[in-house]
Amino acid sequence: MTRKRRAPRALLGTSFALALLVLAGCSAVPTPTDTAALTPPSVEEWSWATTGWSLNTEADAPYMDRPPANLTSRDLDDTGLAIYYERNSDKVRADHPVVYAQYGISALIEYERTGQKQWLERAARQAEQLVTMHTERGDGWWYPYSFDWTYDDRTLTAPWWSGMAQGQALSLFSRLAQVTGDEQWATAADHTWASFRQEPSASEPWSTFIDDEHLWFEEYAGDQPPLMVLNGQIFAIFGLYDYWRLTQDPEVARYVDGGATTVLSIMPEIRNAGDISYYCVQVDFCARARWQDQKYHAIHSWQLNTLAKLTGDPQFSEWADQLESDWQPAA
């Protein structure tokens, strides 16, 4: 029997938790009389389930076997910046942090493969735009979505945030720092890492939260309940792993471990036996055909195989094999 995920609760902070209850159509709980109860736990008090992996320093970095962007199909402007148009718009251009980060990562991989300087310049151009567009919360740098995003019957109101965007920006900055030795990219990576250590908020950027003692990096963080998306969770982990390779910081490794432990914990809910896997695990929302997608099913398998290499744990590959046996595209 599949265990149903409880509504996200721990470490949310009272005001944020109340907002989620209202959005989910639940009755708000009474306001606590103890004002101390309104203060969310500090980062130092955060704890979550871990497995205790020793991360593999010899593994190929994520994406080396599968660059995240097609460098020939994405249009660039005169400055070399990837162009994104808002969905369902008449070519209204907008900043899209994942588009920039994915193109930048792919361009950097191409630079390392060919040595052609144009690819390094294009990778740096995407990183420059991420730095330009960032907003700050304390030491954390955040890369906002400035347009609303509708899925199913829900709409995230701009600005909203994404653990996936934070993670892929972190991958780009960390790799640029390693390849170029330029301190500006190490600084950008440090500030992006700081964003992962900030608690949820009803009024400020957030993506990290704890559910049922498991560490999450929410892909769609804003004024809707967390979807708890598998691919976004793992892309965030990839960014943290890249930053760990840069810094060898054991605290970063703890976040990688916690995030990957969460992945294993939800795989029974992600898997749809004999069919396409589910995109997300939000209780009473994701386990339906609307959230089955052939493209993401293949991404799930690839991501799980990558986590097996990074952690040395064959359980990830076993789940990848299981998904592939459940469904594969017709030959």
Tab-separated table of C-alpha atoms in Angstrom:
chain	number	residue	atom	x	y	z
A	1	MET	CA	0.000	0.000	0.000
A	2	THR	CA	1.380	3.394	-0.965
A	3	ARG	CA	1.892	5.753	1.943
A	4	LYS	CA	0.104	9.069	1.449
A	5	ARG	CA	2.247	12.118	2.000
A	6	ARG	CA	1.146	14.422	4.748
A	7	ALA	CA	0.616	18.080	3.988
A	8	PRO	CA	3.906	19.997	4.256
A	9	ARG	CA	4.161	21.160	7.831
A	10	ALA	CA	7.495	21.122	9.616
A	11	LEU	CA	9.680	24.231	9.590
A	12	LEU	CA	7.205	26.211	7.534
A	13	GLY	CA	6.598	28.932	10.078
A	14	THR	CA	3.087	29.706	11.289
A	15	SER	CA	2.188	32.426	8.783
A	16	PHE	CA	3.383	30.357	5.841
A	17	ALA	CA	1.596	27.237	7.052
A	18	LEU	CA	-1.633	29.199	7.478
A	19	ALA	CA	-1.322	30.529	3.938
A	20	LEU	CA	-0.966	27.003	2.573
A	21	LEU	CA	-3.978	25.825	4.546
A	22	VAL	CA	-6.122	28.588	3.101
A	23	LEU	CA	-4.869	27.925	-0.429
A	24	ALA	CA	-5.600	24.238	-0.036
A	25	GLY	CA	-9.137	24.977	1.091
A	26	CYS	CA	-8.547	23.999	4.711
A	27	SER	CA	-9.713	25.859	7.770
A	28	ALA	CA	-7.108	28.059	9.377
A	29	VAL	CA	-5.967	27.036	12.832
A	30	PRO	CA	-6.410	29.497	15.701
A	31	THR	CA	-3.702	32.113	16.065
A	32	PRO	CA	-1.306	31.079	18.851
A	33	THR	CA	-1.311	33.285	21.903
A	34	ASP	CA	2.387	32.595	22.452
A	35	THR	CA	4.218	34.968	20.111
A	36	ALA	CA	7.291	32.724	20.226
A	37	ALA	CA	5.281	30.152	18.277
A	38	LEU	CA	5.171	32.572	15.350
A	39	THR	CA	8.935	32.350	14.870
A	40	PRO	CA	10.041	29.563	12.509
A	41	PRO	CA	12.981	27.413	13.586
A	42	SER	CA	16.385	28.814	12.729
A	43	VAL	CA	18.494	27.135	10.078
A	44	GLU	CA	20.740	25.745	12.806
A	45	GLU	CA	17.761	23.794	14.185
A	46	TRP	CA	16.898	22.132	10.886
A	47	SER	CA	17.196	18.358	10.761
A	48	TRP	CA	16.050	15.764	8.266
A	49	ALA	CA	16.488	12.140	7.281
A	50	THR	CA	19.850	11.221	5.771
A	51	THR	CA	21.443	7.992	4.585
A	52	GLY	CA	25.132	8.669	5.213
A	53	TRP	CA	26.535	8.358	1.709
A	54	SER	CA	30.119	9.334	0.948
A	55	LEU	CA	29.740	11.307	-2.247
A	56	ASN	CA	31.764	10.135	-5.225
A	57	THR	CA	34.456	12.616	-6.218
A	58	GLU	CA	35.419	10.544	-9.262
A	59	ALA	CA	31.989	10.430	-10.902
A	60	ASP	CA	31.366	12.463	-14.029
A	61	ALA	CA	29.578	15.673	-13.151
A	62	PRO	CA	25.825	15.695	-13.796
A	63	TYR	CA	24.793	16.509	-17.379
A	64	MET	CA	28.075	15.406	-18.951
A	65	ASP	CA	26.232	12.518	-20.610
A	66	ARG	CA	23.119	14.566	-21.350
A	67	PRO	CA	23.497	18.359	-21.748
A	68	PRO	CA	20.241	20.015	-20.644
A	69	ALA	CA	19.812	22.342	-23.644
A	70	ASN	CA	19.985	21.954	-27.413
A	71	LEU	CA	22.505	24.597	-28.408
A	72	THR	CA	21.360	24.711	-32.020
A	73	SER	CA	17.631	25.167	-31.436
A	74	ARG	CA	17.612	28.019	-28.900
A	75	ASP	CA	17.605	31.523	-30.395
A	76	LEU	CA	20.069	34.041	-28.970
A	77	ASP	CA	19.909	37.823	-29.006
A	78	ASP	CA	22.723	40.073	-30.223
A	79	THR	CA	24.480	39.795	-26.860
A	80	GLY	CA	24.465	35.992	-26.870
A	81	LEU	CA	21.642	35.676	-24.324
A	82	ALA	CA	19.126	32.852	-24.751
A	83	ILE	CA	15.666	34.133	-25.697
A	84	TYR	CA	12.513	33.002	-23.904
A	85	TYR	CA	8.978	34.143	-24.714
A	86	GLU	CA	6.196	33.922	-22.169
A	87	ARG	CA	3.837	31.012	-22.694
A	88	ASN	CA	0.666	31.890	-24.643
A	89	SER	CA	1.997	35.349	-25.463
A	90	ASP	CA	2.635	37.150	-28.728
A	91	LYS	CA	6.411	37.000	-28.359
A	92	VAL	CA	6.574	38.772	-25.013
A	93	ARG	CA	10.144	38.231	-23.895
A	94	ALA	CA	10.871	37.378	-20.266
A	95	ASP	CA	13.727	36.259	-18.050
A	96	HIS	CA	13.625	32.505	-17.440
A	97	PRO	CA	16.321	31.377	-15.000
A	98	VAL	CA	16.182	27.706	-16.002
A	99	VAL	CA	16.515	28.564	-19.702
A	100	TYR	CA	19.598	30.661	-18.943
A	101	ALA	CA	21.143	28.105	-16.600
A	102	GLN	CA	20.524	25.122	-18.876
A	103	TYR	CA	21.906	26.883	-21.923
A	104	GLY	CA	24.906	28.040	-19.904
A	105	ILE	CA	25.647	24.551	-18.558
A	106	SER	CA	25.382	23.078	-22.052
A	107	ALA	CA	27.589	25.783	-23.576
A	108	LEU	CA	30.211	25.177	-20.900
A	109	ILE	CA	30.159	21.437	-21.617
A	110	GLU	CA	30.672	22.252	-25.304
A	111	TYR	CA	33.588	24.540	-24.419
A	112	GLU	CA	35.221	21.776	-22.404
A	113	ARG	CA	34.679	19.369	-25.300
A	114	THR	CA	35.945	21.617	-28.110
A	115	GLY	CA	38.043	24.333	-26.491
A	116	GLN	CA	36.219	26.911	-28.624
A	117	LYS	CA	36.089	30.183	-26.712
A	118	GLN	CA	32.691	31.227	-28.080
A	119	TRP	CA	31.050	28.565	-25.923
A	120	LEU	CA	32.734	29.835	-22.766
A	121	GLU	CA	31.592	33.352	-23.660
A	122	ARG	CA	28.026	32.160	-24.155
A	123	ALA	CA	28.059	30.290	-20.854
A	124	ALA	CA	29.327	33.415	-19.103
A	125	ARG	CA	26.652	35.554	-20.793
A	126	GLN	CA	23.885	33.418	-19.298
A	127	ALA	CA	25.539	33.583	-15.879
A	128	GLU	CA	25.854	37.357	-16.151
A	129	GLN	CA	22.121	37.648	-16.781
A	130	LEU	CA	21.346	35.490	-13.764
A	131	VAL	CA	23.488	37.790	-11.631
A	132	THR	CA	21.772	40.843	-13.133
A	133	MET	CA	18.262	39.539	-12.484
A	134	HIS	CA	18.851	38.203	-8.981
A	135	THR	CA	17.033	39.486	-5.939
A	136	GLU	CA	18.415	39.207	-2.423
A	137	ARG	CA	17.132	37.787	0.814
A	138	GLY	CA	19.876	38.205	3.360
A	139	ASP	CA	22.954	36.501	1.933
A	140	GLY	CA	20.883	34.444	-0.499
A	141	TRP	CA	20.603	35.261	-4.189
A	142	TRP	CA	17.340	34.292	-5.848
A	143	TYR	CA	16.403	34.113	-9.526
A	144	PRO	CA	12.717	35.018	-9.808
A	145	TYR	CA	10.061	34.164	-12.339
A	146	SER	CA	8.433	37.474	-13.210
A	147	PHE	CA	5.358	36.017	-14.925
A	148	ASP	CA	2.399	34.033	-13.610
A	149	TRP	CA	2.401	30.279	-14.226
A	150	THR	CA	-0.803	28.256	-14.530
A	151	TYR	CA	-0.956	24.489	-14.126
A	152	ASP	CA	-4.154	22.492	-13.894
A	153	ASP	CA	-6.612	24.780	-12.061
A	154	ARG	CA	-3.963	26.702	-10.121
A	155	THR	CA	-1.924	29.795	-10.894
A	156	LEU	CA	1.340	30.805	-9.274
A	157	THR	CA	1.405	34.569	-9.005
A	158	ALA	CA	4.629	36.352	-9.918
A	159	PRO	CA	7.143	36.589	-8.476
A	160	TRP	CA	7.647	32.941	-7.700
A	161	TRP	CA	10.717	30.843	-7.067
A	162	SER	CA	12.144	27.452	-7.894
A	163	GLY	CA	14.577	25.068	-6.246
A	164	MET	CA	15.278	23.736	-9.729
A	165	ALA	CA	16.254	27.203	-10.966
A	166	GLN	CA	18.397	27.764	-7.878
A	167	GLY	CA	20.096	24.413	-8.372
A	168	GLN	CA	20.827	24.828	-12.061
A	169	ALA	CA	22.128	28.356	-11.512
A	170	LEU	CA	24.344	26.897	-8.779
A	171	SER	CA	25.642	24.277	-11.223
A	172	LEU	CA	26.502	26.953	-13.781
A	173	PHE	CA	28.252	29.253	-11.303
A	174	SER	CA	30.173	26.392	-9.665
A	175	ARG	CA	31.409	25.050	-12.983
A	176	LEU	CA	32.385	28.473	-14.286
A	177	ALA	CA	34.347	29.027	-11.072
A	178	GLN	CA	36.187	25.739	-11.600
A	179	VAL	CA	36.867	26.265	-15.301
A	180	THR	CA	37.881	29.937	-15.190
A	181	GLY	CA	39.138	30.487	-11.645
A	182	ASP	CA	37.215	33.775	-11.729
A	183	GLU	CA	36.229	34.821	-8.218
A	184	GLN	CA	32.992	36.461	-9.388
A	185	TRP	CA	31.535	33.043	-10.175
A	186	ALA	CA	32.625	31.571	-6.852
A	187	THR	CA	30.933	34.518	-5.137
A	188	ALA	CA	27.728	33.965	-7.123
A	189	ALA	CA	27.833	30.272	-6.208
A	190	ASP	CA	28.293	31.097	-2.514
A	191	HIS	CA	25.263	33.393	-2.494
A	192	THR	CA	23.148	30.871	-4.401
A	193	TRP	CA	24.071	28.137	-1.942
A	194	ALA	CA	22.970	30.470	0.860
A	195	SER	CA	19.457	30.500	-0.617
A	196	PHE	CA	19.068	26.779	0.083
A	197	ARG	CA	19.579	27.422	3.787
A	198	GLN	CA	16.714	29.901	4.139
A	199	GLU	CA	13.448	28.839	5.725
A	200	PRO	CA	10.074	29.148	3.964
A	201	SER	CA	8.323	32.494	4.059
A	202	ALA	CA	4.929	33.863	3.085
A	203	SER	CA	6.499	37.104	1.857
A	204	GLU	CA	10.083	36.341	0.786
A	205	PRO	CA	11.749	33.936	-1.656
A	206	TRP	CA	11.912	30.299	-0.573
A	207	SER	CA	12.194	26.778	-1.945
A	208	THR	CA	13.586	24.585	0.856
A	209	PHE	CA	11.206	22.965	3.320
A	210	ILE	CA	10.828	19.843	5.450
A	211	ASP	CA	7.959	17.378	5.071
A	212	ASP	CA	7.635	14.303	7.261
A	213	GLU	CA	11.305	14.658	8.265
A	214	HIS	CA	12.437	14.777	4.633
A	215	LEU	CA	14.284	17.607	2.900
A	216	TRP	CA	12.621	19.175	-0.136
A	217	PHE	CA	13.595	21.722	-2.791
A	218	GLU	CA	10.308	22.913	-4.264
A	219	GLU	CA	10.227	23.565	-8.011
A	220	TYR	CA	7.123	25.789	-7.854
A	221	ALA	CA	7.516	27.874	-4.712
A	222	GLY	CA	5.067	30.705	-4.257
A	223	ASP	CA	1.440	31.211	-3.330
A	224	GLN	CA	0.287	27.654	-4.104
A	225	PRO	CA	0.854	24.471	-2.069
A	226	PRO	CA	4.134	22.724	-2.929
A	227	LEU	CA	3.792	20.211	-5.772
A	228	MET	CA	6.797	18.180	-4.561
A	229	VAL	CA	8.208	17.501	-8.028
A	230	LEU	CA	10.716	14.697	-8.567
A	231	ASN	CA	12.715	16.125	-11.463
A	232	GLY	CA	12.992	19.565	-9.855
A	233	GLN	CA	14.159	17.973	-6.599
A	234	ILE	CA	16.931	16.102	-8.382
A	235	PHE	CA	18.052	19.049	-10.505
A	236	ALA	CA	18.438	21.007	-7.264
A	237	ILE	CA	20.514	18.132	-5.855
A	238	PHE	CA	22.743	18.224	-8.944
A	239	GLY	CA	23.457	21.896	-8.259
A	240	LEU	CA	24.327	21.180	-4.652
A	241	TYR	CA	26.595	18.328	-5.741
A	242	ASP	CA	28.426	20.639	-8.170
A	243	TYR	CA	28.891	23.171	-5.380
A	244	TRP	CA	30.139	20.426	-3.064
A	245	ARG	CA	32.734	19.454	-5.683
A	246	LEU	CA	33.857	23.082	-5.723
A	247	THR	CA	34.000	23.583	-1.949
A	248	GLN	CA	34.165	20.115	-0.326
A	249	ASP	CA	31.914	21.592	2.372
A	250	PRO	CA	30.425	18.783	4.528
A	251	GLU	CA	27.300	20.864	5.172
A	252	VAL	CA	26.612	20.956	1.442
A	253	ALA	CA	27.095	17.181	1.350
A	254	ARG	CA	24.469	16.896	4.102
A	255	TYR	CA	21.977	18.723	1.890
A	256	VAL	CA	22.815	16.448	-1.048
A	257	ASP	CA	22.352	13.420	1.197
A	258	GLY	CA	19.063	14.690	2.606
A	259	GLY	CA	17.648	15.597	-0.786
A	260	ALA	CA	18.620	12.248	-2.297
A	261	THR	CA	17.235	10.374	0.714
A	262	THR	CA	13.928	12.114	0.023
A	263	VAL	CA	14.054	10.860	-3.566
A	264	LEU	CA	14.298	7.236	-2.458
A	265	SER	CA	11.480	7.756	0.039
A	266	ILE	CA	9.009	8.933	-2.615
A	267	MET	CA	9.800	6.493	-5.415
A	268	PRO	CA	6.927	4.134	-4.477
A	269	GLU	CA	4.602	7.106	-5.038
A	270	ILE	CA	6.310	8.276	-8.226
A	271	ARG	CA	6.191	4.837	-9.820
A	272	ASN	CA	2.968	3.903	-11.598
A	273	ALA	CA	3.291	0.148	-12.111
A	274	GLY	CA	3.171	-0.807	-15.771
A	275	ASP	CA	2.712	2.776	-16.919
A	276	ILE	CA	4.281	6.246	-17.065
A	277	SER	CA	5.528	7.571	-13.730
A	278	TYR	CA	4.017	10.551	-11.929
A	279	TYR	CA	5.600	13.992	-12.097
A	280	CYS	CA	4.993	14.929	-8.460
A	281	VAL	CA	3.674	13.586	-5.150
A	282	GLN	CA	1.483	16.289	-3.618
A	283	VAL	CA	-1.181	14.353	-1.756
A	284	ASP	CA	-4.546	13.917	-3.534
A	285	PHE	CA	-3.335	15.956	-6.509
A	286	CYS	CA	-0.508	14.284	-8.429
A	287	ALA	CA	-1.479	10.600	-8.701
A	288	ARG	CA	-3.584	10.973	-11.848
A	289	ALA	CA	-3.152	10.961	-15.606
A	290	ARG	CA	-2.727	14.751	-15.751
A	291	TRP	CA	0.674	14.323	-14.112
A	292	GLN	CA	2.007	11.504	-16.292
A	293	ASP	CA	4.414	12.706	-18.959
A	294	GLN	CA	6.497	10.619	-21.343
A	295	LYS	CA	9.339	13.145	-21.467
A	296	TYR	CA	9.650	13.363	-17.705
A	297	HIS	CA	9.413	9.599	-17.314
A	298	ALA	CA	12.634	9.315	-19.339
A	299	ILE	CA	14.198	12.190	-17.393
A	300	HIS	CA	13.385	10.424	-14.123
A	301	SER	CA	15.278	7.306	-15.198
A	302	TRP	CA	18.314	9.285	-16.329
A	303	GLN	CA	18.349	11.348	-13.133
A	304	LEU	CA	18.105	8.254	-10.944
A	305	ASN	CA	21.005	6.610	-12.762
A	306	THR	CA	23.022	9.789	-12.229
A	307	LEU	CA	22.252	9.772	-8.497
A	308	ALA	CA	23.477	6.171	-8.366
A	309	LYS	CA	26.845	7.356	-9.692
A	310	LEU	CA	27.059	10.334	-7.341
A	311	THR	CA	26.144	8.389	-4.195
A	312	GLY	CA	27.369	4.894	-5.084
A	313	ASP	CA	23.969	3.511	-4.070
A	314	PRO	CA	22.505	0.946	-6.512
A	315	GLN	CA	18.976	1.560	-5.222
A	316	PHE	CA	18.719	4.541	-7.565
A	317	SER	CA	19.637	2.441	-10.605
A	318	GLU	CA	17.203	-0.237	-9.503
A	319	TRP	CA	14.415	2.323	-9.495
A	320	ALA	CA	15.555	3.594	-12.902
A	321	ASP	CA	15.408	0.051	-14.258
A	322	GLN	CA	11.958	-0.391	-12.744
A	323	LEU	CA	10.645	2.739	-14.443
A	324	GLU	CA	12.127	1.662	-17.757
A	325	SER	CA	10.483	-1.735	-17.451
A	326	ASP	CA	7.152	-0.068	-16.656
A	327	TRP	CA	7.139	2.019	-19.816
A	328	GLN	CA	9.378	2.860	-22.756
A	329	PRO	CA	8.572	4.725	-25.961
A	330	ALA	CA	7.727	2.573	-28.944
A	331	ALA	CA	10.747	1.649	-31.028
